[in-house]
XYZ file of C-alpha atoms in Angstrom:
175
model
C 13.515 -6.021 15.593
C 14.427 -2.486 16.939
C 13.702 1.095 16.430
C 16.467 3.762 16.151
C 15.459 7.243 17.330
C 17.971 10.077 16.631
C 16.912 13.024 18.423
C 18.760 15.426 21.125
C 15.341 16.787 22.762
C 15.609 16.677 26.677
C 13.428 13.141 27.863
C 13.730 11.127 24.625
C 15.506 8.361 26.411
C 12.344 8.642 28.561
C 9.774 8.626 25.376
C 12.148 5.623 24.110
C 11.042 3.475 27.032
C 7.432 4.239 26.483
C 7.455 3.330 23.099
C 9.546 -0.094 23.813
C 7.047 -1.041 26.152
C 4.089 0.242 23.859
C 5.336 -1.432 20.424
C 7.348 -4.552 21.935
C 10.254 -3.565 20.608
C 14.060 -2.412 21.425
C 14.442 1.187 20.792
C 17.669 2.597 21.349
C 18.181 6.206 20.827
C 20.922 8.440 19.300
C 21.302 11.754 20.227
C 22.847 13.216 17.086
C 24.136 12.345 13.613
C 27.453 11.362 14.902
C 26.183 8.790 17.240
C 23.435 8.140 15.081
C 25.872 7.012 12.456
C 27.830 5.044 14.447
C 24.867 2.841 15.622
C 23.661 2.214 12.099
C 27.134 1.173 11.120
C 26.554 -1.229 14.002
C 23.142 -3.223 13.560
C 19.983 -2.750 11.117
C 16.851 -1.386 12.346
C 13.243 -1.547 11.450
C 12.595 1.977 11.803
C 14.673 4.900 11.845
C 12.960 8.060 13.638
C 14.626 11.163 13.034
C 13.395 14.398 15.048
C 12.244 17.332 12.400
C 14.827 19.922 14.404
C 17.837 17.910 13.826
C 16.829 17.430 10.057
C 16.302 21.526 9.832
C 19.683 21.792 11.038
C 21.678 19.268 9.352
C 20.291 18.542 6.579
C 23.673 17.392 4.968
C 23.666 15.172 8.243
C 20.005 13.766 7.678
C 20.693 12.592 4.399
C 23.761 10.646 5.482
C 21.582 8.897 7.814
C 18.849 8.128 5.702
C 21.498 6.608 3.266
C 23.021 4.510 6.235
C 19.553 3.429 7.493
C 19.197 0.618 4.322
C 15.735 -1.230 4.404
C 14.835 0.633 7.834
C 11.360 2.527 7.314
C 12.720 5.852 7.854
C 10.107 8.457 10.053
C 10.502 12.345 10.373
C 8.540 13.601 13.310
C 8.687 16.742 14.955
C 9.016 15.382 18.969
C 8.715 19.329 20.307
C 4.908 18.926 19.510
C 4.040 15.345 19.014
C 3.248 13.207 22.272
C 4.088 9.754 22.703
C 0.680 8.326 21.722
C 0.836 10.193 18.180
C 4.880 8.972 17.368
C 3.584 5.256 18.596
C 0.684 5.664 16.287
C 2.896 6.658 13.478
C 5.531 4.161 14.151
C 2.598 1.009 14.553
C 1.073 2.866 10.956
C 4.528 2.111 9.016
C 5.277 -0.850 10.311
C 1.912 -2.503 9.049
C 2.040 -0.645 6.154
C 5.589 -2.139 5.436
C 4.076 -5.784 6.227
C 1.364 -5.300 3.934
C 3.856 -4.098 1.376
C 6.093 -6.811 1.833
C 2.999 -9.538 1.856
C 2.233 -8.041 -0.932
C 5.751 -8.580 -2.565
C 6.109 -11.888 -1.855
C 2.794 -12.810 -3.377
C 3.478 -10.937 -7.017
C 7.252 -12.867 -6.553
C 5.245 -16.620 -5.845
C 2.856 -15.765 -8.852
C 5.655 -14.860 -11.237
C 7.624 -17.810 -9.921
C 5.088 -20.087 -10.811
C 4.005 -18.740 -14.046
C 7.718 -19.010 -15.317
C 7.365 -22.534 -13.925
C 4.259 -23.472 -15.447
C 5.688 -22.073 -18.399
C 8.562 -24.138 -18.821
C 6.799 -27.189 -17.474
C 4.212 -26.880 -20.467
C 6.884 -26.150 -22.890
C 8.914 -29.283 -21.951
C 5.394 -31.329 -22.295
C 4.568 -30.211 -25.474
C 7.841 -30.343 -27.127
C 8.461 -33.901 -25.595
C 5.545 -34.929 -26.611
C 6.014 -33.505 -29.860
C 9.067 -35.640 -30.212
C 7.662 -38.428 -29.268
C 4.995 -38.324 -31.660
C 7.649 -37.765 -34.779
C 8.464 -41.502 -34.795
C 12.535 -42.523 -35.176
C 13.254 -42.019 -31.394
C 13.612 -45.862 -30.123
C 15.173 -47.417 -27.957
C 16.693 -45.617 -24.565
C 16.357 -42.675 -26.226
C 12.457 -43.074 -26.764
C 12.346 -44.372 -22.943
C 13.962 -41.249 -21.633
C 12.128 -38.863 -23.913
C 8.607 -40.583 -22.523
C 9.804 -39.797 -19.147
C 10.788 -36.432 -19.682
C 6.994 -35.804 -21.125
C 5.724 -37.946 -18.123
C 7.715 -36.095 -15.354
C 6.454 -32.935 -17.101
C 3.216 -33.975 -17.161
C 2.957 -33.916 -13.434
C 4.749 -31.115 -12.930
C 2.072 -28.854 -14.778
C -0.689 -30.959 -12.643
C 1.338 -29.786 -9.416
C 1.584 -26.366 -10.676
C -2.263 -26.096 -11.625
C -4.938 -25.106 -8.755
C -6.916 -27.736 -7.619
C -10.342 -28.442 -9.211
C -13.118 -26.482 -7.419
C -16.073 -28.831 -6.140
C -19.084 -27.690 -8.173
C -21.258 -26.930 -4.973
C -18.716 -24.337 -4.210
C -18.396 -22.416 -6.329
C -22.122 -22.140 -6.604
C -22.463 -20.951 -3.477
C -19.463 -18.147 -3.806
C -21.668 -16.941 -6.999
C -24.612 -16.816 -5.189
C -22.824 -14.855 -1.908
């Protein structure tokens, strides 16, 4: 993981080594659009930090970089009157705020994952089942339509949490 920072203030290169050693991560640093450009053609980045002053004056050239940054978390900080402890800050604050978004993400993806599953798995049950229960399937037929409901069976088992022991959840109601 790395950090872009596209600024042409005097000492950035300096302020990028603070915050490398400060976050644990690469930073490399652009000092305009052009070269800014050219680096995110090259490689993705977590975190694209564009100084306010280059966005006041190109603001034609700050939108072309936000479009070219992609699924970096893109920062606008004014480095003329922030110190390095307040852009660290910021960067650390939207990099766990992506993680929690992105935990977040991939728990509403699992739950609708499973529900489709479940879903299906019940459906397949019930209409083998169903089938089964008709009369006039025999044979091979019968056989594979009995596994079908079996393998579905366990499949909505797997999908389904696991019983709660009855002390338990006694003692969560009483906490």
């Amino acid at each position: 993981m790395s950090i872009l920072i596209i600024s042409g203030i005097e000492g950035v290169r300096n302020c990028a080594e603070v915050f490398a050693k400060q976050l644990g991560m690469k930073v490399e640093v652009a000092e305009g659009r052009r070269a800014a450009l050219a680096t995110l053609r090259r490689r993705e980045f977590v975190a694209v930090v564009v100084d306010e002053s280059l966005v006041e004056c190109d603001a034609a050239g700050a939108d072309a970089i936000w479009e070219r940054s992609g699924l970096a978390i893109p920062l606008q900080i004014n480095f003329a009157v922030s110190g390095a402890a307040r852009i660290i800050r910021e960067i650390r604050a939207a990099l766990h705020r992506r993680e929690r978004e992105q935990a977040k993400a991939l728990q509403a993806a699992t739950a609708s994952i499973e529900s489709d599953l479940k879903n299906t798995a019940s459906g397949l049950l019930l209409h083998s089942q169903l089938a089964l229960s008709q009369g006039g399937v025999v044979g091979v037929a019968a056989e594979k339509l009995r596994l079908v409901a079996d393998l579905a069976g366990v499949l909505c088992k797997q999908l389904s949490p696991p019983p709660q022991p009855a002390d338990a959840s006694a003692r969560s109601a009483n906490h």
